Coordinates of C-alpha atoms and ligand atoms in Angstrom, one line a residue:
M394 CA 29.1 -12.7 10.4
A395 CA 28.5 -10.4 7.3
K396 CA 30.5 -11.5 4.3
K397 CA 33.1 -9.1 2.8
A398 CA 35.3 -8.9 -0.3
E399 CA 38.8 -7.5 -0.2
L400 CA 40.2 -5.2 -2.8
H401 CA 44.0 -5.0 -2.9
Y402 CA 44.9 -1.7 -4.6
D403 CA 48.0 0.5 -4.6
G404 CA 49.4 -1.1 -1.5
K405 CA 46.2 -0.9 0.5
V406 CA 43.4 -3.4 1.3
Y407 CA 39.8 -2.2 1.2
E408 CA 37.0 -4.3 2.6
L409 CA 33.7 -4.2 0.6
P410 CA 30.4 -5.5 2.0
I411 CA 28.8 -8.4 0.3
I412 CA 25.0 -8.3 -0.3
E413 CA 22.9 -11.5 -0.7
G414 CA 19.4 -11.6 -2.0
T415 CA 16.5 -13.9 -1.1
E416 CA 17.4 -16.1 -4.1
N417 CA 21.1 -16.2 -3.0
E418 CA 22.2 -13.7 -5.7
T419 CA 25.4 -12.0 -4.4
A420 CA 26.8 -8.6 -5.0
I421 CA 29.8 -6.5 -3.9
D422 CA 28.5 -3.2 -2.6
I423 CA 30.8 -0.5 -4.1
S424 CA 28.7 2.4 -2.8
K425 CA 31.7 3.9 -1.0
L426 CA 34.5 2.7 -3.3
R427 CA 35.3 6.1 -4.9
Q428 CA 35.2 7.8 -1.5
D429 CA 37.4 5.3 0.2
A430 CA 39.8 4.2 -2.6
G431 CA 39.5 7.0 -5.1
I432 CA 38.6 4.6 -7.9
I433 CA 35.4 3.6 -9.7
T434 CA 34.4 0.4 -11.7
L435 CA 33.8 0.3 -15.4
D436 CA 31.2 -2.1 -16.9
R437 CA 30.0 -1.2 -20.4
G438 CA 26.3 -2.1 -20.9
F439 CA 26.1 -2.9 -17.1
K440 CA 26.6 -6.6 -17.9
N441 CA 27.9 -7.2 -14.4
T442 CA 26.5 -4.3 -12.5
G443 CA 23.4 -4.2 -10.3
S444 CA 21.6 -0.8 -10.1
T445 CA 19.2 -1.6 -7.2
E446 CA 17.7 -4.2 -4.9
S447 CA 14.2 -5.2 -6.1
A448 CA 11.4 -7.4 -4.9
I449 CA 9.4 -7.3 -8.1
T450 CA 10.8 -10.0 -10.5
F451 CA 13.3 -12.7 -10.2
L452 CA 14.9 -14.4 -13.1
D453 CA 17.6 -17.0 -13.4
G454 CA 19.2 -17.0 -16.8
E455 CA 21.0 -20.2 -16.4
K456 CA 18.0 -22.2 -15.3
G457 CA 15.4 -20.3 -17.4
I458 CA 13.4 -19.2 -14.4
L459 CA 11.1 -16.2 -14.4
R460 CA 8.8 -15.2 -11.4
Y461 CA 6.7 -12.1 -10.7
R462 CA 6.6 -11.5 -7.0
G463 CA 7.4 -15.2 -6.5
Y464 CA 4.8 -16.6 -8.8
S465 CA 6.2 -18.5 -11.8
I466 CA 5.5 -17.1 -15.3
E467 CA 4.1 -20.5 -16.3
D468 CA 1.6 -20.4 -13.4
L469 CA 0.5 -16.9 -14.1
A470 CA 0.3 -17.3 -17.9
E471 CA -1.9 -20.3 -17.5
N472 CA -4.2 -19.1 -14.7
A473 CA -4.3 -15.3 -14.3
S474 CA -5.8 -12.4 -16.0
F475 CA -3.6 -9.5 -17.2
L476 CA -5.1 -7.0 -14.7
E477 CA -4.6 -9.5 -11.9
V478 CA -0.9 -9.7 -12.9
A479 CA -0.7 -5.9 -13.2
F480 CA -2.1 -5.6 -9.7
L481 CA 0.4 -8.2 -8.4
L482 CA 3.4 -6.4 -9.9
I483 CA 2.3 -2.9 -8.9
Y484 CA 1.0 -3.6 -5.3
G485 CA 3.0 -6.8 -4.5
E486 CA 0.2 -9.3 -3.9
L487 CA -2.4 -11.1 -6.0
P488 CA -5.8 -9.2 -5.5
N489 CA -8.7 -10.9 -3.7
S490 CA -12.0 -10.7 -5.5
K491 CA -13.0 -7.4 -4.0
E492 CA -9.6 -5.8 -4.7
L493 CA -9.7 -7.1 -8.3
Y494 CA -13.2 -5.9 -8.9
N495 CA -12.3 -2.4 -7.5
F496 CA -9.2 -2.3 -9.6
Q497 CA -11.1 -3.3 -12.8
E498 CA -13.8 -0.7 -12.0
E499 CA -11.2 2.1 -11.4
V500 CA -9.4 1.2 -14.7
S501 CA -12.6 1.0 -16.7
K502 CA -13.6 4.6 -15.5
H503 CA -10.4 6.1 -17.0
T504 CA -10.1 4.6 -20.5
L505 CA -11.2 7.8 -22.3
V506 CA -8.6 10.4 -23.2
H507 CA -9.2 14.1 -23.6
E508 CA -10.7 15.0 -26.9
D509 CA -7.7 17.2 -27.7
V510 CA -5.6 14.1 -28.0
R511 CA -7.2 13.6 -31.3
A512 CA -5.9 17.0 -32.5
I513 CA -2.4 15.8 -31.5
L514 CA -2.9 12.5 -33.2
D515 CA -4.1 14.3 -36.4
G516 CA -0.7 16.0 -36.5
F517 CA 1.1 12.7 -37.2
P518 CA 1.5 11.7 -40.9
S519 CA 0.0 8.3 -41.6
K520 CA 3.4 6.8 -42.1
S521 CA 4.4 7.6 -38.5
H522 CA 5.7 4.6 -36.6
P523 CA 3.1 3.8 -33.9
M524 CA 5.8 3.6 -31.2
G525 CA 6.8 7.2 -31.9
V526 CA 3.1 8.3 -31.8
L527 CA 2.5 6.3 -28.6
S528 CA 5.5 7.7 -26.8
S529 CA 4.4 11.3 -27.7
L530 CA 0.8 10.7 -26.7
V531 CA 1.8 9.3 -23.3
S532 CA 4.0 12.3 -22.7
S533 CA 1.1 14.6 -23.7
L534 CA -0.9 13.2 -20.8
T535 CA 1.1 15.6 -18.6
A536 CA -0.7 18.5 -20.4
F537 CA -4.1 17.1 -19.4
Y538 CA -3.2 16.1 -15.9
P539 CA -0.7 18.8 -14.8
K540 CA -0.8 17.6 -11.1
S541 CA 0.9 14.4 -12.3
L542 CA 4.0 16.5 -13.0
D543 CA 4.8 16.4 -9.3
P544 CA 5.5 12.7 -8.3
N545 CA 5.9 13.9 -4.7
R546 CA 2.1 14.4 -4.3
S547 CA 0.0 12.2 -2.0
A548 CA 0.1 8.4 -2.5
E549 CA -3.6 8.6 -3.5
E550 CA -2.8 11.1 -6.2
V551 CA 0.2 9.1 -7.5
N552 CA -2.1 6.0 -7.5
G553 CA -4.6 8.0 -9.6
T554 CA -1.8 8.5 -12.2
I555 CA -1.0 4.8 -12.1
I556 CA -4.6 3.9 -12.7
R557 CA -4.9 6.4 -15.6
S558 CA -1.7 5.0 -17.2
I559 CA -3.0 1.5 -17.1
A560 CA -6.5 2.6 -18.3
K561 CA -5.4 4.9 -21.1
L562 CA -2.5 3.1 -22.8
P563 CA -4.8 0.7 -24.7
T564 CA -6.8 3.6 -26.0
L565 CA -3.7 5.5 -27.0
A566 CA -2.1 2.3 -28.5
A567 CA -5.3 1.5 -30.6
W568 CA -5.5 5.2 -31.7
S569 CA -1.9 5.1 -32.8
F570 CA -2.9 2.2 -35.1
K571 CA -6.0 3.9 -36.4
N572 CA -3.8 6.9 -37.2
R573 CA -1.5 4.5 -39.2
M574 CA -4.5 3.1 -41.1
R575 CA -6.1 6.6 -41.5
Q576 CA -9.3 5.1 -40.0
P577 CA -11.6 6.8 -37.5
V578 CA -10.7 6.2 -33.9
I579 CA -12.9 3.9 -31.9
Y580 CA -13.8 5.0 -28.4
P581 CA -13.4 2.6 -25.5
D582 CA -16.5 0.6 -24.3
N583 CA -16.3 0.4 -20.5
S584 CA -18.6 -2.6 -20.4
L585 CA -15.8 -4.8 -22.0
G586 CA -12.8 -6.4 -20.4
Y587 CA -9.3 -5.0 -20.8
C588 CA -8.1 -7.1 -23.7
E589 CA -11.6 -7.2 -25.4
N590 CA -11.8 -3.4 -25.2
F591 CA -8.4 -3.0 -26.8
I592 CA -9.1 -5.5 -29.7
R593 CA -12.3 -3.8 -30.4
M594 CA -10.7 -0.3 -30.5
M595 CA -8.0 -1.8 -32.8
F596 CA -10.2 -3.6 -35.3
S597 CA -13.8 -2.2 -35.1
L598 CA -15.1 0.4 -37.5
P599 CA -18.1 2.7 -37.1
T600 CA -19.8 0.9 -40.0
V601 CA -19.6 -2.6 -38.6
N602 CA -20.9 -4.5 -35.6
Y603 CA -17.5 -5.9 -34.6
E604 CA -17.6 -9.1 -32.5
V605 CA -14.4 -9.8 -30.6
N606 CA -13.2 -13.4 -31.0
P607 CA -12.5 -15.0 -27.5
V608 CA -9.6 -16.9 -29.0
I609 CA -7.9 -13.5 -29.8
T610 CA -8.8 -12.1 -26.3
S611 CA -7.4 -15.2 -24.5
A612 CA -4.2 -15.2 -26.6
L613 CA -3.7 -11.4 -26.0
N614 CA -4.2 -11.9 -22.2
K615 CA -1.4 -14.5 -22.2
L616 CA 0.9 -12.4 -24.3
L617 CA 0.5 -9.3 -22.2
I618 CA 1.2 -11.4 -19.0
L619 CA 4.4 -12.8 -20.6
H620 CA 5.6 -9.3 -21.3
A621 CA 4.6 -7.7 -18.1
D622 CA 8.0 -7.3 -16.4
H623 CA 11.6 -8.5 -16.7
E624 CA 13.6 -6.9 -13.9
Q625 CA 16.2 -4.4 -14.9
N626 CA 16.0 -4.6 -18.7
C627 CA 16.9 -1.6 -20.9
S628 CA 13.5 0.0 -20.9
A629 CA 12.8 -0.7 -17.2
A630 CA 16.2 0.8 -16.3
T631 CA 15.3 3.8 -18.5
V632 CA 12.0 4.3 -16.6
R633 CA 13.8 4.1 -13.3
I634 CA 16.5 6.5 -14.2
V635 CA 14.1 9.1 -15.7
G636 CA 11.9 8.7 -12.7
S637 CA 14.9 9.1 -10.4
S638 CA 15.1 12.8 -11.5
H639 CA 11.6 13.2 -10.1
A640 CA 10.1 13.4 -13.6
S641 CA 6.5 12.4 -13.8
L642 CA 5.3 8.8 -14.3
Y643 CA 4.0 9.7 -17.7
A644 CA 7.4 11.2 -18.7
S645 CA 9.1 8.0 -17.4
I646 CA 6.8 5.7 -19.3
S647 CA 7.2 7.8 -22.5
A648 CA 11.0 7.3 -22.1
G649 CA 10.5 3.6 -21.5
I650 CA 8.5 3.3 -24.7
A651 CA 11.3 5.0 -26.6
A652 CA 13.9 2.6 -25.1
L653 CA 11.8 -0.4 -25.9
W654 CA 11.5 0.7 -29.6
G655 CA 15.1 -0.3 -30.3
P656 CA 15.5 -3.5 -32.4
L657 CA 17.9 -5.0 -29.9
H658 CA 15.2 -4.7 -27.2
G659 CA 11.4 -4.7 -27.8
G660 CA 11.7 -3.7 -31.4
A661 CA 13.1 -7.2 -32.0
N662 CA 9.6 -8.6 -32.4
Q663 CA 9.1 -6.5 -35.5
A664 CA 12.6 -7.2 -36.7
V665 CA 12.1 -11.0 -36.3
I666 CA 9.1 -11.1 -38.7
E667 CA 10.9 -8.8 -41.2
M668 CA 13.8 -11.3 -41.0
F669 CA 11.5 -14.3 -41.6
E670 CA 9.9 -12.4 -44.6
Q671 CA 13.4 -11.7 -46.0
I672 CA 14.4 -15.4 -45.7
K673 CA 11.1 -16.4 -47.3
E674 CA 11.6 -13.9 -50.2
N675 CA 15.1 -15.2 -50.7
G676 CA 14.1 -18.8 -51.1
G677 CA 13.7 -19.9 -47.5
D678 CA 17.4 -21.0 -47.1
V679 CA 17.7 -20.8 -43.3
N680 CA 21.2 -22.2 -43.3
K681 CA 22.4 -19.3 -45.4
Y682 CA 21.1 -16.9 -42.7
V683 CA 22.5 -18.8 -39.8
E684 CA 25.9 -18.6 -41.5
K685 CA 25.3 -14.8 -42.0
A686 CA 24.6 -14.4 -38.3
K687 CA 27.9 -16.1 -37.4
D688 CA 29.9 -14.0 -39.9
K689 CA 31.5 -11.2 -37.9
S690 CA 32.0 -9.1 -41.1
D691 CA 28.2 -9.3 -41.7
P692 CA 26.1 -6.9 -39.5
F693 CA 23.2 -9.4 -39.8
R694 CA 22.1 -10.9 -36.4
L695 CA 19.5 -13.7 -35.9
M696 CA 16.8 -11.5 -34.5
G697 CA 14.8 -13.1 -31.7
F698 CA 17.9 -15.1 -30.7
G699 CA 20.2 -14.4 -27.7
H700 CA 19.6 -12.6 -24.5
R701 CA 21.6 -10.6 -22.0
V702 CA 20.5 -12.8 -19.1
Y703 CA 19.0 -16.1 -20.5
K704 CA 21.8 -18.4 -21.5
N705 CA 19.2 -21.1 -21.7
F706 CA 15.7 -21.1 -23.2
D707 CA 13.7 -18.0 -22.4
P708 CA 10.8 -19.5 -20.5
R709 CA 8.5 -17.1 -22.2
A710 CA 9.6 -18.3 -25.7
K711 CA 8.6 -21.8 -24.8
I712 CA 5.1 -20.7 -23.7
I713 CA 4.7 -18.4 -26.8
K714 CA 5.8 -21.2 -29.2
K715 CA 3.1 -23.5 -27.9
A716 CA 0.5 -20.7 -27.9
A717 CA 1.4 -19.9 -31.5
D718 CA 0.6 -23.5 -32.5
D719 CA -2.7 -23.3 -30.5
V720 CA -3.8 -19.9 -31.8
L721 CA -3.1 -20.7 -35.5
A722 CA -5.0 -24.0 -35.2
Q723 CA -8.0 -22.3 -33.4
L724 CA -8.1 -19.5 -35.9
G725 CA -7.5 -21.9 -38.8
V726 CA -4.5 -19.8 -40.0
E727 CA -1.7 -21.4 -42.0
D728 CA 1.4 -19.2 -41.8
P729 CA 4.5 -20.2 -43.9
I730 CA 6.5 -17.9 -41.6
L731 CA 5.9 -20.3 -38.7
D732 CA 7.6 -23.1 -40.8
I733 CA 10.6 -20.9 -41.4
A734 CA 10.8 -20.0 -37.7
L735 CA 10.7 -23.7 -36.7
K736 CA 13.4 -24.6 -39.4
L737 CA 15.6 -21.7 -38.3
E738 CA 15.4 -22.6 -34.6
K739 CA 16.2 -26.2 -35.4
V740 CA 19.3 -25.3 -37.4
A741 CA 20.6 -22.6 -35.0
L742 CA 20.1 -24.8 -31.8
K743 CA 22.3 -27.5 -33.3
D744 CA 25.0 -25.0 -34.4
Q745 CA 28.2 -24.8 -32.2
Y746 CA 28.4 -21.0 -32.5
F747 CA 25.0 -20.6 -30.9
K748 CA 25.6 -23.3 -28.3
D749 CA 29.0 -21.9 -27.3
R750 CA 27.4 -18.4 -26.7
G751 CA 24.2 -19.7 -25.0
L752 CA 22.1 -18.2 -27.8
Y753 CA 18.5 -19.5 -27.7
P754 CA 15.1 -18.1 -28.9
N755 CA 13.9 -15.2 -26.7
V756 CA 10.5 -13.8 -26.0
D757 CA 10.5 -12.0 -29.4
F758 CA 11.2 -15.1 -31.6
Y759 CA 7.6 -16.4 -31.8
S760 CA 5.5 -13.6 -30.5
G761 CA 5.2 -11.9 -33.9
I762 CA 3.7 -15.1 -35.4
I763 CA 0.8 -14.8 -32.9
Y764 CA 0.4 -11.1 -33.5
R765 CA 0.1 -11.8 -37.3
A766 CA -2.5 -14.5 -36.7
L767 CA -4.4 -12.0 -34.5
G768 CA -4.4 -9.6 -37.4
I769 CA -2.0 -7.1 -35.8
P770 CA 0.3 -5.4 -38.3
T771 CA 4.1 -5.7 -37.9
D772 CA 4.9 -2.2 -36.9
M773 CA 2.4 -2.5 -34.1
F774 CA 4.2 -5.5 -32.5
T775 CA 6.4 -3.4 -30.2
V776 CA 3.3 -1.4 -29.2
M777 CA 1.9 -4.7 -28.0
F778 CA 5.1 -5.3 -26.1
A779 CA 4.7 -1.8 -24.5
L780 CA 1.1 -2.6 -23.5
G781 CA 2.2 -5.7 -21.7
R782 CA 5.3 -4.1 -20.1
L783 CA 3.4 -1.1 -18.7
P784 CA 2.6 -2.6 -15.3
G785 CA 6.3 -3.7 -14.9
W786 CA 7.5 -0.2 -15.7
I787 CA 5.0 1.2 -13.2
A788 CA 6.0 -1.3 -10.5
Q789 CA 9.7 -0.5 -11.1
W790 CA 9.1 3.3 -11.0
K791 CA 6.9 3.0 -7.8
E792 CA 9.6 0.8 -6.0
M793 CA 12.3 3.3 -6.9
R794 CA 10.2 6.2 -5.6
E795 CA 9.2 4.3 -2.4
N796 CA 12.8 3.4 -1.7
H797 CA 13.8 7.1 -2.1
E798 CA 16.5 6.1 -4.5
P799 CA 19.0 8.9 -5.5
I800 CA 19.1 10.4 -9.0
G801 CA 20.8 7.9 -11.3
R802 CA 24.1 9.4 -12.5
P803 CA 26.8 7.0 -13.6
R804 CA 30.5 8.0 -13.5
Q805 CA 33.0 7.7 -16.4
I806 CA 36.7 7.4 -17.2
Y807 CA 37.7 10.4 -19.3
V808 CA 40.0 9.5 -22.3
G809 CA 40.0 12.9 -24.1
E810 CA 42.5 15.7 -24.5
N811 CA 44.4 17.0 -21.4
E812 CA 44.1 20.8 -20.7
R813 CA 45.1 23.0 -23.6
K814 CA 44.9 26.7 -24.4
Y815 CA 42.5 28.4 -26.8
V816 CA 44.2 29.1 -30.2
S817 CA 42.8 32.1 -32.3
I818 CA 41.3 31.0 -35.6
N819 CA 44.1 32.6 -37.7
K820 CA 46.7 30.4 -35.9
R821 CA 44.8 27.0 -36.4
Ligands
SDX1779 C1 14.4 -8.3 -25.2 O1 17.0 -7.6 -21.0 C2 15.8 -8.1 -21.2 O2 15.3 -8.7 -20.3 C3 15.1 -7.8 -22.5 C4 13.8 -8.5 -22.7 C5 12.7 -8.0 -21.8 O3 11.8 -8.8 -21.6 O4 12.7 -6.8 -21.5 O5 14.0 -9.9 -22.5 C6 13.3 -8.3 -24.2 O6 14.9 -7.3 -25.5 C7 14.8 -9.6 -25.8 C8 16.0 -9.5 -26.7 C9 15.5 -9.1 -28.1 N1 16.7 -8.8 -29.0 C10 17.0 -9.5 -30.0 O7 16.4 -10.6 -30.3 C11 18.1 -9.0 -30.9 C12 19.1 -10.1 -31.3 N2 19.8 -10.4 -30.0 C13 21.1 -9.8 -29.8 O8 21.3 -8.5 -30.4 C14 21.7 -10.0 -28.4 O9 21.6 -11.3 -28.2 C15 21.1 -9.2 -27.3 C16 21.1 -7.7 -27.6 C17 19.7 -9.6 -27.0 C18 22.0 -9.4 -26.1 O10 23.2 -8.9 -26.4 P1 24.5 -9.0 -25.3 O11 24.0 -9.6 -24.0 O12 25.1 -7.6 -25.3 O13 25.4 -10.0 -25.9 P2 26.5 -9.7 -27.0 O14 26.0 -8.8 -28.0 O15 27.7 -9.3 -26.2 O16 26.7 -11.2 -27.7 C19 27.5 -12.1 -27.1 C20 28.0 -12.9 -28.3 C21 28.7 -12.0 -29.4 O17 29.6 -12.8 -30.1 P3 31.2 -12.8 -29.7 O18 31.6 -11.4 -29.7 O19 31.2 -13.5 -28.3 O20 31.8 -13.7 -30.8 O21 26.9 -13.5 -29.0 C22 26.8 -13.0 -30.3 C23 27.5 -11.7 -30.3 O22 28.0 -11.4 -31.7 N3 25.3 -12.8 -30.5 C24 24.7 -13.1 -31.6 C25 23.3 -12.8 -31.4 N4 23.2 -12.4 -30.1 C26 24.4 -12.4 -29.6 N5 25.1 -13.5 -32.8 C27 24.2 -13.7 -33.8 N6 22.8 -13.4 -33.6 C28 22.4 -13.0 -32.4 N7 21.1 -12.7 -32.2

């Protein structure tokens, strides 16, 4: 028999259906609450509120579990390529060799962007943050592909927009960096793999014969997989709600990039390194900064620590921490920042304040250390996060569209002035 919850309110009893997922997550369905009982719920930051039923990613914050379409993040990070994972997230199954070949071929055909993108890029001052440039350039794709403005076109045309998004983001991301460096842009080379092509567009120059280091390619592949999706996080929820108004996929991704930019979300990977550098410049006293993070009168937070869902170790942080050791060793890089990170983690994990609140290192705590070792500048870190998260955003947008979900429009409780009459200015 279907489970139900009872709400006792104002002398009446309302039965509310219970929904259970395939991993036994349970929700009270309040879809008809306002219509039946005349009341709504209030949940600032949606900490206890589900917005959808999704088959893409499962995570268990208490157990530190993360799976894409049922496959564990550990398994995928160890064995898969990023495009394989992108295919899995977007289309629901791991591709067979023919499907993967076709997907890679399709993506490699669309890596070039319209030459007019360079004119848009030239309009950005060199000090422009690459996330702002990237969000703008992605939105500008609607100008070059006007048919993408209508997401209700055929599944084939929508898939064309999906392929173009996956194919062009590395080019736009690398060009955002070149704009920052005031260096000439490097055009994609379709004979190279996805990660290799991106690294080359980032670091090559017209005057050198740039050889991509396979250690860097392999590390990037793993990092992109680890960032590929994370269910209804802030930026994925943004992509869904923008897409729910039937805005284009490019517009929805552009909005997702903007949401990811915030230092409480994807922007944390840049803020973490800036925090480590601040600690290093101030003598490396990690205890002082742990105390600052606990001090409610001090706005300082331990960036890269804590998570809305994980109240145990973020499984991605564990993988990235090990990868950081491996990459620095393989590249022969000594980074004093890593020592500060390890010391800070050790002190914080023993501290009761952090234990009581279930605050552990998250995906952003160690990722910046690898990006530094790969030669990626700090304000490009969140662009790297966006590159990884793109297939997740696309999968979430596609699922929302295929499920014909309604436009997202939360309610509110009004706490302002009651009705009052206009007063002419000479009487105020
Ligand atoms: C990402 O959602 C996702 O899945 C995101 C993400 C993804 O893959 O998409 O995983 C990527 O965004 C990771 C998070 C990156 N952000 C940071 O590292 C910024 C630092 N972390 C915090 O700002 C915070 O932990 C959040 C924003 C991540 C989560 O905040 P919540 O869930 O709203 O928790 P909260 O702010 O209510 O904190 C609960 C308590 C508070 O103390 P009390 O009021 O209970 O006394 O914990 C404290 C907070 O003050 N706290 C911290 C802290 N994080 C939370 N105290 C010091 N340092 C911190 N980092």
